[in-house]
Amino acid sequence: MSGGSSCLVLITVGLGLICVLLLIFIILQHITITAERDLIKSYKNTVEEFNQTINSLQDKYTDLMTEKHQLQNNFNSFSQKKLELESKVTSLSEELKKEASKRGCFFMSIELKNWSDSRQYCRDRGGDLVIINTEEKQRHISSFTTERVWIGLSDTEQEGIMKWVNNSPLKQGFWFKGEPNNYNGDEDCIELNYKRETLNSWNDRKCSDKIKGICEK
Ligand SMILES: [Ca+2]
Ligand SMILES: [Ca+2]
């Protein structure tokens, strides 16, 4: 081999080596760039997912706030209704109390007694024979009376002058036709006869007669 040709071989080999090295360098560059691109892509994906999560959380927060406002409104209207109901209950119980005090508490004596003993029976139990001073009360007493009963009216003190057990004078009477007649000059105590018409049921009779009485507390 001549010196010239061996020099050519060396140059060729050298060039070949350079080519191989360049090729290796290019391949390595390519691998690095690809890896970086993948990394950036995955980073982008992560950021997108993160943004989506934030957005959906934001939406949920808005929904929850709306719900909270609705609940608050419902609560307010319930509180309002509760107050209204409470005031209705108060006014109803006051009305009931008024009604009860208007009507009083009534009870009938158990044994048959003369007028004075009937009255004593009522007084022993914290009441007195009933005073009937309105048409409403006359109707009410009549509604539950099922026998002839004493009421708290008499003219024992002075004949013809009817007085209630609280000493007040009689203003409006619900007498049966022809009563009071003071029959035989000996009728001073007043009964309510359930068999008569509701607004015409009173009669004077002997105070010693024994019947039941209506007490009022
Ligand atoms: Ca009389
Ligand atoms: Ca009579």
Tab-separated table of C-alpha atoms and ligand atoms in Angstrom, residues 155 159 182 187-188 204, ligand 1:
chain	number	residue	atom	x	y	z
A	155	ASP	CA	-138.576	35.483	96.403
A	159	GLU	CA	-143.019	37.983	98.132
A	182	ASN	CA	-147.127	31.635	94.067
A	187	GLU	CA	-144.064	29.056	96.138
A	188	ASP	CA	-140.865	31.048	96.610
A	204	ASP	CA	-141.926	28.879	91.252
B	1	CA	CA	-143.527	33.457	95.964
